[in-house]
Amino acid sequence: MAKKNSVSLKDVAAAAGVSTSLVSFVLNGKQQQYRVNKDVAEKVKRIAKELNYKPNGLAKSLRNGSSKTIGVIVSDISNQFFADLARYIESATEEKGYMTLFASSDENAEKMAKQVERLLSKEVDGIILVPCEGSEDTVQYLINTNVPFVLLDRYFPELKTSYLCLNNTSAGHDATKALIDAGYKRITFVGYDLNLSHMIGRAAGYKEAMADNNLSQYEDIRCVDAKNVKDSCAMIVREALESGSEALVFATNTIAVNCLYYIKDQGIKIPHQLGLVGFDSDSAFDFFYAPISCIRQPLEVMANKAVDILFDNINSNNAIVQQVETQGQFVSRASSAPKK
């Protein structure tokens, strides 16, 4: 049996004082594509030779310039919304003869940067990325190095990138308007205090609906502490009721589920005491004693379109910027029944 090669890309990178992804680019003949400095590329090649680095089986399969693999980074793969998206993405890429590698950022910009580097070191042909707050530098790095990628669910308006997301302003408006049409006036929006496009858009839609219906005086936006979601949600529901709120709009399914725990424990009657509308249908929405109305995102359509955009970029010599918004659908259930 042949002796296993003991020198890794990481070893070469450490000796050269560069990242493993840069070493991978150079040793697979992609230094020009990724704009690696000529002197740096020569240094990497020299050190790899000195260390007697031998490419592994995967690297050998890259002679045609493709690993037939894409990377997907979501916020939390255990979240039902992202798990469903991941399943549809995997199916779409499999139909194209590609394999998908998944990772989670846990809404941490530093972790996201590391996950991107790990995927690039594995020579993925492109990345589908759900960006988190503070990850602009990582996205800019992908732009600068010409890595094919598409942002999903969120985007940064100041960066010219391809993205696929929900029309969040329209969705936030529709969620709020449904409650207004059912007779609710004092409506509270419950979201995260994040500078991210989806949260900003949903809150803006809520404000528009309240203003359009002369209810701005009742506008009430409350922010969940992302580090202590369960207790924070309980406090927000309690305080909203104490202040006279008649209904709640939940900005995400995670927020909704955590609020429902408190609502159930406290015996709050839905919709008699409180009307509810959420985002992204969760199984808990169906099994709650008063099924929860929600804005349903077209997840399969979103996943398929994101994959199509990514492969357009993979197969093009120049980055093709495509920015697509999909429309959500309001699903009416018992939680937003007309106020009595």
Tab-separated table of N, CA and C in Angstrom, residues 79-242:
chain	number	residue	atom	x	y	z
A	79	ASN	N	-32.645	25.167	11.109
A	79	ASN	CA	-33.847	25.978	10.980
A	79	ASN	C	-34.685	25.431	9.831
A	80	GLN	N	-35.977	25.224	10.054
A	80	GLN	CA	-36.848	24.608	9.058
A	80	GLN	C	-36.799	25.339	7.721
A	81	PHE	N	-36.772	26.663	7.750
A	81	PHE	CA	-36.732	27.462	6.531
A	81	PHE	C	-35.494	27.144	5.715
A	82	PHE	N	-34.329	27.161	6.353
A	82	PHE	CA	-33.080	26.908	5.641
A	82	PHE	C	-32.919	25.436	5.290
A	83	ALA	N	-33.449	24.550	6.128
A	83	ALA	CA	-33.387	23.115	5.819
A	83	ALA	C	-34.181	22.807	4.547
A	84	ASP	N	-35.359	23.433	4.414
A	84	ASP	CA	-36.169	23.218	3.209
A	84	ASP	C	-35.482	23.802	1.976
A	85	LEU	N	-34.916	25.000	2.119
A	85	LEU	CA	-34.175	25.598	1.010
A	85	LEU	C	-33.014	24.697	0.586
A	86	ALA	N	-32.286	24.181	1.578
A	86	ALA	CA	-31.130	23.323	1.288
A	86	ALA	C	-31.549	22.078	0.519
A	87	ARG	N	-32.677	21.505	0.901
A	87	ARG	CA	-33.148	20.300	0.208
A	87	ARG	C	-33.448	20.585	-1.251
A	88	TYR	N	-34.109	21.712	-1.513
A	88	TYR	CA	-34.427	22.074	-2.898
A	88	TYR	C	-33.165	22.419	-3.694
A	89	ILE	N	-32.215	23.084	-3.056
A	89	ILE	CA	-30.958	23.408	-3.734
A	89	ILE	C	-30.209	22.131	-4.101
A	90	GLU	N	-30.168	21.200	-3.164
A	90	GLU	CA	-29.464	19.941	-3.415
A	90	GLU	C	-30.089	19.196	-4.600
A	91	SER	N	-31.419	19.186	-4.659
A	91	SER	CA	-32.103	18.505	-5.770
A	91	SER	C	-31.787	19.176	-7.101
A	92	ALA	N	-31.785	20.515	-7.102
A	92	ALA	CA	-31.532	21.257	-8.336
A	92	ALA	C	-30.105	21.064	-8.833
A	93	THR	N	-29.146	21.051	-7.913
A	93	THR	CA	-27.755	20.882	-8.325
A	93	THR	C	-27.473	19.438	-8.744
A	94	GLU	N	-28.156	18.501	-8.097
A	94	GLU	CA	-27.981	17.096	-8.457
A	94	GLU	C	-28.439	16.841	-9.888
A	95	GLU	N	-29.504	17.521	-10.291
A	95	GLU	CA	-29.987	17.379	-11.667
A	95	GLU	C	-28.955	17.866	-12.687
A	96	LYS	N	-28.076	18.753	-12.248
A	96	LYS	CA	-27.031	19.272	-13.129
A	96	LYS	C	-25.747	18.454	-13.025
A	97	GLY	N	-25.795	17.377	-12.261
A	97	GLY	CA	-24.628	16.518	-12.119
A	97	GLY	C	-23.611	17.021	-11.114
A	98	TYR	N	-24.053	17.872	-10.196
A	98	TYR	CA	-23.155	18.448	-9.195
A	98	TYR	C	-23.493	17.946	-7.794
A	99	MET	N	-22.492	17.992	-6.935
A	99	MET	CA	-22.670	17.670	-5.525
A	99	MET	C	-22.686	18.983	-4.734
A	100	THR	N	-23.358	18.979	-3.577
A	100	THR	CA	-23.476	20.183	-2.767
A	100	THR	C	-22.863	19.978	-1.390
A	101	LEU	N	-22.020	20.920	-0.984
A	101	LEU	CA	-21.445	20.916	0.355
A	101	LEU	C	-22.142	22.013	1.170
A	102	PHE	N	-22.644	21.661	2.359
A	102	PHE	CA	-23.399	22.607	3.182
A	102	PHE	C	-22.622	23.034	4.417
A	103	ALA	N	-22.862	24.271	4.842
A	103	ALA	CA	-22.269	24.788	6.072
A	103	ALA	C	-23.207	25.826	6.679
A	104	SER	N	-23.055	26.083	7.980
A	104	SER	CA	-23.853	27.092	8.677
A	104	SER	C	-22.936	28.178	9.214
A	105	SER	N	-23.433	29.410	9.213
A	105	SER	CA	-22.643	30.521	9.752
A	105	SER	C	-23.031	30.866	11.180
A	106	ASP	N	-24.216	30.418	11.618
A	106	ASP	CA	-24.750	30.769	12.935
A	106	ASP	C	-24.822	32.291	13.117
A	107	GLU	N	-25.105	32.992	12.020
A	107	GLU	CA	-25.224	34.456	12.031
A	107	GLU	C	-23.965	35.121	12.578
A	108	ASN	N	-22.808	34.507	12.317
A	108	ASN	CA	-21.529	35.018	12.798
A	108	ASN	C	-20.633	35.313	11.606
A	109	ALA	N	-20.266	36.594	11.429
A	109	ALA	CA	-19.504	36.997	10.246
A	109	ALA	C	-18.130	36.335	10.182
A	110	GLU	N	-17.477	36.188	11.327
A	110	GLU	CA	-16.160	35.555	11.340
A	110	GLU	C	-16.255	34.088	10.943
A	111	LYS	N	-17.276	33.406	11.457
A	111	LYS	CA	-17.454	32.002	11.098
A	111	LYS	C	-17.793	31.871	9.618
A	112	MET	N	-18.598	32.801	9.103
A	112	MET	CA	-18.939	32.766	7.683
A	112	MET	C	-17.684	32.886	6.821
A	113	ALA	N	-16.791	33.788	7.185
A	113	ALA	CA	-15.551	33.969	6.426
A	113	ALA	C	-14.734	32.684	6.407
A	114	LYS	N	-14.680	32.005	7.552
A	114	LYS	CA	-13.933	30.744	7.627
A	114	LYS	C	-14.596	29.658	6.787
A	115	GLN	N	-15.927	29.616	6.799
A	115	GLN	CA	-16.637	28.619	5.998
A	115	GLN	C	-16.416	28.859	4.508
A	116	VAL	N	-16.395	30.139	4.103
A	116	VAL	CA	-16.118	30.454	2.697
A	116	VAL	C	-14.731	29.961	2.318
A	117	GLU	N	-13.752	30.220	3.175
A	117	GLU	CA	-12.382	29.785	2.864
A	117	GLU	C	-12.290	28.267	2.795
A	118	ARG	N	-12.992	27.579	3.690
A	118	ARG	CA	-12.967	26.115	3.652
A	118	ARG	C	-13.554	25.594	2.341
A	119	LEU	N	-14.656	26.194	1.921
A	119	LEU	CA	-15.267	25.752	0.664
A	119	LEU	C	-14.345	26.034	-0.525
A	120	LEU	N	-13.712	27.193	-0.531
A	120	LEU	CA	-12.806	27.525	-1.630
A	120	LEU	C	-11.599	26.590	-1.649
A	121	SER	N	-11.138	26.183	-0.467
A	121	SER	CA	-10.005	25.261	-0.415
A	121	SER	C	-10.378	23.893	-0.972
A	122	LYS	N	-11.674	23.596	-1.002
A	122	LYS	CA	-12.154	22.339	-1.585
A	122	LYS	C	-12.476	22.503	-3.072
A	123	GLU	N	-12.141	23.689	-3.602
A	123	GLU	CA	-12.289	23.962	-5.036
A	123	GLU	C	-13.732	23.865	-5.525
A	124	VAL	N	-14.667	24.350	-4.718
A	124	VAL	CA	-16.051	24.390	-5.208
A	124	VAL	C	-16.117	25.315	-6.420
A	125	ASP	N	-17.032	25.039	-7.330
A	125	ASP	CA	-17.148	25.842	-8.542
A	125	ASP	C	-17.936	27.122	-8.315
A	126	GLY	N	-18.662	27.201	-7.216
A	126	GLY	CA	-19.438	28.393	-6.909
A	126	GLY	C	-20.072	28.256	-5.539
A	127	ILE	N	-20.631	29.350	-5.046
A	127	ILE	CA	-21.200	29.364	-3.697
A	127	ILE	C	-22.560	30.061	-3.689
A	128	ILE	N	-23.519	29.463	-2.998
A	128	ILE	CA	-24.783	30.120	-2.674
A	128	ILE	C	-24.684	30.510	-1.212
A	129	LEU	N	-24.883	31.794	-0.929
A	129	LEU	CA	-24.566	32.318	0.390
A	129	LEU	C	-25.725	33.117	0.972
A	130	VAL	N	-26.113	32.767	2.196
A	130	VAL	CA	-27.064	33.585	2.962
A	130	VAL	C	-26.211	34.464	3.871
A	131	PRO	N	-26.004	35.726	3.510
A	131	PRO	CA	-25.072	36.564	4.273
A	131	PRO	C	-25.623	36.934	5.636
A	132	CYS	N	-24.721	37.107	6.594
A	132	CYS	CA	-25.132	37.554	7.924
A	132	CYS	C	-24.669	38.992	8.128
A	133	GLU	N	-25.116	39.595	9.198
A	133	GLU	CA	-24.741	40.975	9.481
A	133	GLU	C	-23.230	41.081	9.638
A	134	GLY	N	-22.619	42.068	8.996
A	134	GLY	CA	-21.189	42.279	9.106
A	134	GLY	C	-20.339	41.461	8.169
A	135	SER	N	-20.954	40.757	7.215
A	135	SER	CA	-20.185	39.892	6.305
A	135	SER	C	-19.889	40.551	4.964
A	136	GLU	N	-20.001	41.885	4.893
A	136	GLU	CA	-19.741	42.592	3.639
A	136	GLU	C	-18.334	42.326	3.103
A	137	ASP	N	-17.345	42.258	3.997
A	137	ASP	CA	-15.967	42.039	3.545
A	137	ASP	C	-15.809	40.685	2.866
A	138	THR	N	-16.491	39.678	3.383
A	138	THR	CA	-16.417	38.350	2.774
A	138	THR	C	-17.056	38.362	1.390
A	139	VAL	N	-18.190	39.033	1.265
A	139	VAL	CA	-18.848	39.136	-0.035
A	139	VAL	C	-17.971	39.918	-1.009
A	140	GLN	N	-17.350	40.985	-0.532
A	140	GLN	CA	-16.458	41.782	-1.390
A	140	GLN	C	-15.265	40.946	-1.840
A	141	TYR	N	-14.772	40.069	-0.973
A	141	TYR	CA	-13.666	39.182	-1.335
A	141	TYR	C	-14.070	38.262	-2.491
A	142	LEU	N	-15.275	37.741	-2.415
A	142	LEU	CA	-15.752	36.881	-3.493
A	142	LEU	C	-15.849	37.659	-4.800
A	143	ILE	N	-16.274	38.920	-4.715
A	143	ILE	CA	-16.345	39.769	-5.911
A	143	ILE	C	-14.942	39.992	-6.479
A	144	ASN	N	-14.012	40.351	-5.602
A	144	ASN	CA	-12.659	40.685	-6.036
A	144	ASN	C	-11.924	39.509	-6.662
A	145	THR	N	-12.237	38.300	-6.189
A	145	THR	CA	-11.533	37.115	-6.689
A	145	THR	C	-12.305	36.384	-7.785
A	146	ASN	N	-13.399	36.997	-8.225
A	146	ASN	CA	-14.186	36.434	-9.337
A	146	ASN	C	-14.739	35.046	-9.054
A	147	VAL	N	-15.022	34.759	-7.803
A	147	VAL	CA	-15.661	33.481	-7.465
A	147	VAL	C	-17.138	33.562	-7.850
A	148	PRO	N	-17.657	32.629	-8.633
A	148	PRO	CA	-19.094	32.652	-8.949
A	148	PRO	C	-19.906	32.450	-7.663
A	149	PHE	N	-20.839	33.350	-7.405
A	149	PHE	CA	-21.671	33.200	-6.207
A	149	PHE	C	-22.977	33.949	-6.398
A	150	VAL	N	-23.939	33.609	-5.564
A	150	VAL	CA	-25.212	34.321	-5.525
A	150	VAL	C	-25.657	34.406	-4.071
A	151	LEU	N	-26.161	35.557	-3.676
A	151	LEU	CA	-26.692	35.733	-2.330
A	151	LEU	C	-28.153	35.289	-2.314
A	152	LEU	N	-28.541	34.666	-1.226
A	152	LEU	CA	-29.897	34.131	-1.106
A	152	LEU	C	-30.557	34.649	0.163
A	153	ASP	N	-31.818	35.071	0.047
A	153	ASP	CA	-32.648	35.521	1.168
A	153	ASP	C	-32.330	36.948	1.592
A	154	ARG	N	-31.055	37.359	1.506
A	154	ARG	CA	-30.627	38.697	1.923
A	154	ARG	C	-29.569	39.211	0.962
A	155	TYR	N	-29.339	40.498	0.979
A	155	TYR	CA	-28.288	41.080	0.150
A	155	TYR	C	-27.852	42.406	0.754
A	156	PHE	N	-26.757	42.949	0.241
A	156	PHE	CA	-26.262	44.248	0.680
A	156	PHE	C	-26.462	45.243	-0.456
A	157	PRO	N	-27.350	46.228	-0.292
A	157	PRO	CA	-27.668	47.165	-1.372
A	157	PRO	C	-26.445	47.886	-1.938
A	158	GLU	N	-25.428	48.103	-1.099
A	158	GLU	CA	-24.268	48.857	-1.552
A	158	GLU	C	-23.298	48.026	-2.384
A	159	LEU	N	-23.499	46.699	-2.435
A	159	LEU	CA	-22.613	45.826	-3.204
A	159	LEU	C	-23.335	45.317	-4.449
A	160	LYS	N	-22.650	45.399	-5.589
A	160	LYS	CA	-23.249	44.960	-6.846
A	160	LYS	C	-23.053	43.453	-6.981
A	161	THR	N	-24.054	42.703	-6.554
A	161	THR	CA	-23.965	41.247	-6.573
A	161	THR	C	-25.268	40.644	-7.091
A	162	SER	N	-25.179	39.409	-7.523
A	162	SER	CA	-26.392	38.665	-7.856
A	162	SER	C	-27.070	38.238	-6.555
A	163	TYR	N	-28.394	38.311	-6.541
A	163	TYR	CA	-29.098	37.839	-5.357
A	163	TYR	C	-30.500	37.369	-5.736
A	164	LEU	N	-31.049	36.552	-4.858
A	164	LEU	CA	-32.411	36.048	-4.995
A	164	LEU	C	-33.054	36.165	-3.623
A	165	CYS	N	-34.131	36.926	-3.529
A	165	CYS	CA	-34.766	37.120	-2.223
A	165	CYS	C	-36.257	37.363	-2.397
A	166	LEU	N	-36.944	37.382	-1.293
A	166	LEU	CA	-38.358	37.723	-1.263
A	166	LEU	C	-38.506	39.236	-1.377
A	167	ASN	N	-39.610	39.687	-1.985
A	167	ASN	CA	-39.942	41.110	-1.909
A	167	ASN	C	-40.454	41.338	-0.488
A	168	ASN	N	-39.523	41.651	0.408
A	168	ASN	CA	-39.837	41.693	1.836
A	168	ASN	C	-40.734	42.856	2.223
A	169	THR	N	-40.595	43.978	1.535
A	169	THR	CA	-41.455	45.120	1.847
A	169	THR	C	-42.908	44.785	1.539
A	170	SER	N	-43.122	44.189	0.375
A	170	SER	CA	-44.475	43.785	-0.005
A	170	SER	C	-45.023	42.741	0.966
A	171	ALA	N	-44.160	41.793	1.349
A	171	ALA	CA	-44.591	40.733	2.259
A	171	ALA	C	-44.955	41.293	3.635
A	172	GLY	N	-44.122	42.214	4.153
A	172	GLY	CA	-44.425	42.825	5.440
A	172	GLY	C	-45.719	43.612	5.398
A	173	HIS	N	-45.954	44.270	4.261
A	173	HIS	CA	-47.197	45.024	4.070
A	173	HIS	C	-48.398	44.078	4.063
A	174	ASP	N	-48.288	42.974	3.314
A	174	ASP	CA	-49.400	42.022	3.199
A	174	ASP	C	-49.740	41.377	4.536
A	175	ALA	N	-48.714	41.037	5.312
A	175	ALA	CA	-48.938	40.408	6.618
A	175	ALA	C	-49.705	41.354	7.541
A	176	THR	N	-49.300	42.612	7.533
A	176	THR	CA	-49.939	43.610	8.393
A	176	THR	C	-51.345	43.952	7.906
A	177	LYS	N	-51.483	44.106	6.587
A	177	LYS	CA	-52.777	44.477	5.996
A	177	LYS	C	-53.825	43.403	6.268
A	178	ALA	N	-53.411	42.146	6.295
A	178	ALA	CA	-54.360	41.064	6.570
A	178	ALA	C	-54.972	41.221	7.962
A	179	LEU	N	-54.157	41.619	8.911
A	179	LEU	CA	-54.668	41.838	10.265
A	179	LEU	C	-55.549	43.079	10.329
A	180	ILE	N	-55.148	44.124	9.624
A	180	ILE	CA	-55.955	45.353	9.597
A	180	ILE	C	-57.326	45.064	8.989
A	181	ASP	N	-57.344	44.314	7.890
A	181	ASP	CA	-58.608	43.969	7.235
A	181	ASP	C	-59.505	43.124	8.135
A	182	ALA	N	-58.870	42.395	9.068
A	182	ALA	CA	-59.649	41.557	9.994
A	182	ALA	C	-60.135	42.346	11.211
A	183	GLY	N	-59.811	43.654	11.247
A	183	GLY	CA	-60.330	44.497	12.318
A	183	GLY	C	-59.347	44.873	13.401
A	184	TYR	N	-58.091	44.456	13.282
A	184	TYR	CA	-57.094	44.793	14.290
A	184	TYR	C	-56.480	46.155	13.972
A	185	LYS	N	-56.230	46.936	15.010
A	185	LYS	CA	-55.622	48.260	14.825
A	185	LYS	C	-54.272	48.384	15.527
A	186	ARG	N	-54.226	47.931	16.749
A	186	ARG	CA	-52.974	48.032	17.515
A	186	ARG	C	-52.143	46.778	17.237
A	187	ILE	N	-51.289	46.892	16.235
A	187	ILE	CA	-50.524	45.742	15.742
A	187	ILE	C	-49.038	45.955	16.025
A	188	THR	N	-48.402	44.968	16.627
A	188	THR	CA	-46.977	45.031	16.967
A	188	THR	C	-46.168	44.173	16.002
A	189	PHE	N	-45.066	44.720	15.501
A	189	PHE	CA	-44.135	43.971	14.645
A	189	PHE	C	-42.989	43.474	15.514
A	190	VAL	N	-42.717	42.170	15.458
A	190	VAL	CA	-41.656	41.574	16.280
A	190	VAL	C	-40.561	41.035	15.361
A	191	GLY	N	-39.384	41.634	15.434
A	191	GLY	CA	-38.277	41.217	14.564
A	191	GLY	C	-36.964	41.233	15.304
A	192	TYR	N	-35.873	41.164	14.530
A	192	TYR	CA	-34.526	41.260	15.097
A	192	TYR	C	-33.971	42.649	14.806
A	193	ASP	N	-33.120	43.135	15.674
A	193	ASP	CA	-32.458	44.420	15.457
A	193	ASP	C	-31.211	44.180	14.618
A	194	LEU	N	-31.435	43.825	13.353
A	194	LEU	CA	-30.341	43.511	12.441
A	194	LEU	C	-30.375	44.442	11.240
A	195	ASN	N	-29.201	44.861	10.808
A	195	ASN	CA	-29.109	45.710	9.626
A	195	ASN	C	-28.998	44.832	8.385
A	196	LEU	N	-30.026	44.028	8.167
A	196	LEU	CA	-30.058	43.112	7.029
A	196	LEU	C	-31.299	43.388	6.186
A	197	SER	N	-31.154	43.202	4.878
A	197	SER	CA	-32.190	43.633	3.944
A	197	SER	C	-33.554	43.021	4.215
A	198	HIS	N	-33.596	41.738	4.575
A	198	HIS	CA	-34.909	41.103	4.753
A	198	HIS	C	-35.639	41.673	5.967
A	199	MET	N	-34.891	41.941	7.047
A	199	MET	CA	-35.523	42.476	8.253
A	199	MET	C	-35.936	43.928	8.038
A	200	ILE	N	-35.080	44.696	7.374
A	200	ILE	CA	-35.391	46.097	7.077
A	200	ILE	C	-36.633	46.180	6.193
A	201	GLY	N	-36.706	45.322	5.174
A	201	GLY	CA	-37.835	45.339	4.251
A	201	GLY	C	-39.146	44.969	4.915
A	202	ARG	N	-39.131	43.950	5.762
A	202	ARG	CA	-40.374	43.517	6.420
A	202	ARG	C	-40.891	44.580	7.387
A	203	ALA	N	-39.970	45.211	8.101
A	203	ALA	CA	-40.373	46.289	9.005
A	203	ALA	C	-40.913	47.484	8.218
A	204	ALA	N	-40.288	47.771	7.071
A	204	ALA	CA	-40.748	48.889	6.231
A	204	ALA	C	-42.148	48.615	5.695
A	205	GLY	N	-42.415	47.368	5.315
A	205	GLY	CA	-43.742	47.005	4.827
A	205	GLY	C	-44.799	47.148	5.905
A	206	TYR	N	-44.432	46.753	7.117
A	206	TYR	CA	-45.334	46.922	8.265
A	206	TYR	C	-45.678	48.401	8.454
A	207	LYS	N	-44.649	49.248	8.426
A	207	LYS	CA	-44.871	50.686	8.617
A	207	LYS	C	-45.760	51.260	7.520
A	208	GLU	N	-45.529	50.836	6.288
A	208	GLU	CA	-46.333	51.323	5.163
A	208	GLU	C	-47.802	50.970	5.338
A	209	ALA	N	-48.060	49.720	5.725
A	209	ALA	CA	-49.449	49.277	5.899
A	209	ALA	C	-50.135	50.064	7.013
A	210	MET	N	-49.404	50.297	8.097
A	210	MET	CA	-49.987	51.068	9.198
A	210	MET	C	-50.279	52.497	8.754
A	211	ALA	N	-49.337	53.103	8.016
A	211	ALA	CA	-49.523	54.475	7.545
A	211	ALA	C	-50.647	54.569	6.524
A	212	ASP	N	-50.694	53.602	5.590
A	212	ASP	CA	-51.724	53.616	4.546
A	212	ASP	C	-53.134	53.545	5.121
A	213	ASN	N	-53.236	52.974	6.328
A	213	ASN	CA	-54.548	52.806	6.952
A	213	ASN	C	-54.740	53.723	8.167
A	214	ASN	N	-53.963	54.814	8.178
A	214	ASN	CA	-54.083	55.834	9.225
A	214	ASN	C	-53.935	55.261	10.633
A	215	LEU	N	-52.981	54.323	10.779
A	215	LEU	CA	-52.763	53.694	12.077
A	215	LEU	C	-51.346	53.926	12.597
A	216	SER	N	-50.655	54.914	12.035
A	216	SER	CA	-49.265	55.166	12.433
A	216	SER	C	-49.132	55.444	13.926
A	217	GLN	N	-50.190	55.989	14.535
A	217	GLN	CA	-50.123	56.295	15.970
A	217	GLN	C	-50.007	55.023	16.809
A	218	TYR	N	-50.354	53.890	16.214
A	218	TYR	CA	-50.257	52.612	16.929
A	218	TYR	C	-49.006	51.817	16.545
A	219	GLU	N	-48.167	52.414	15.710
A	219	GLU	CA	-46.968	51.698	15.253
A	219	GLU	C	-46.127	51.259	16.446
A	220	ASP	N	-45.731	49.991	16.449
A	220	ASP	CA	-44.994	49.430	17.584
A	220	ASP	C	-44.056	48.338	17.070
A	221	ILE	N	-42.774	48.636	17.014
A	221	ILE	CA	-41.781	47.659	16.548
A	221	ILE	C	-40.923	47.244	17.739
A	222	ARG	N	-40.858	45.960	17.975
A	222	ARG	CA	-40.079	45.436	19.100
A	222	ARG	C	-39.034	44.449	18.597
A	223	CYS	N	-37.841	44.509	19.192
A	223	CYS	CA	-36.712	43.707	18.709
A	223	CYS	C	-36.334	42.598	19.691
A	224	VAL	N	-36.200	41.414	19.158
A	224	VAL	CA	-35.822	40.236	19.940
A	224	VAL	C	-34.312	40.217	20.135
A	225	ASP	N	-33.880	39.841	21.314
A	225	ASP	CA	-32.459	39.657	21.599
A	225	ASP	C	-32.026	38.319	20.997
A	226	ALA	N	-31.210	38.367	19.942
A	226	ALA	CA	-30.810	37.154	19.230
A	226	ALA	C	-29.987	36.205	20.098
A	227	LYS	N	-29.425	36.714	21.196
A	227	LYS	CA	-28.612	35.868	22.076
A	227	LYS	C	-29.456	35.172	23.138
A	228	ASN	N	-30.702	35.593	23.272
A	228	ASN	CA	-31.585	34.991	24.280
A	228	ASN	C	-33.013	35.023	23.739
A	229	VAL	N	-33.230	34.294	22.650
A	229	VAL	CA	-34.470	34.408	21.889
A	229	VAL	C	-35.700	34.016	22.706
A	230	LYS	N	-35.650	32.887	23.397
A	230	LYS	CA	-36.842	32.400	24.104
A	230	LYS	C	-37.323	33.382	25.166
A	231	ASP	N	-36.423	33.803	26.057
A	231	ASP	CA	-36.823	34.724	27.130
A	231	ASP	C	-37.209	36.083	26.564
A	232	SER	N	-36.489	36.519	25.538
A	232	SER	CA	-36.776	37.816	24.924
A	232	SER	C	-38.158	37.816	24.283
A	233	CYS	N	-38.506	36.725	23.599
A	233	CYS	CA	-39.831	36.626	22.973
A	233	CYS	C	-40.932	36.646	24.027
A	234	ALA	N	-40.719	35.944	25.123
A	234	ALA	CA	-41.714	35.916	26.200
A	234	ALA	C	-41.943	37.322	26.745
A	235	MET	N	-40.856	38.050	26.966
A	235	MET	CA	-40.970	39.407	27.502
A	235	MET	C	-41.698	40.322	26.524
A	236	ILE	N	-41.400	40.179	25.218
A	236	ILE	CA	-42.024	41.037	24.211
A	236	ILE	C	-43.523	40.785	24.132
A	237	VAL	N	-43.942	39.531	24.135
A	237	VAL	CA	-45.381	39.220	24.080
A	237	VAL	C	-46.078	39.789	25.311
A	238	ARG	N	-45.480	39.589	26.474
A	238	ARG	CA	-46.073	40.090	27.716
A	238	ARG	C	-46.199	41.617	27.690
A	239	GLU	N	-45.140	42.293	27.289
A	239	GLU	CA	-45.160	43.761	27.281
A	239	GLU	C	-46.085	44.311	26.202
A	240	ALA	N	-46.152	43.613	25.068
A	240	ALA	CA	-47.051	44.063	23.997
A	240	ALA	C	-48.507	43.999	24.458
A	241	LEU	N	-48.857	42.922	25.123
A	241	LEU	CA	-50.220	42.794	25.635
A	241	LEU	C	-50.515	43.854	26.701
A	242	GLU	N	-49.549	44.097	27.567
A	242	GLU	CA	-49.736	45.095	28.624
A	242	GLU	C	-49.921	46.495	28.047
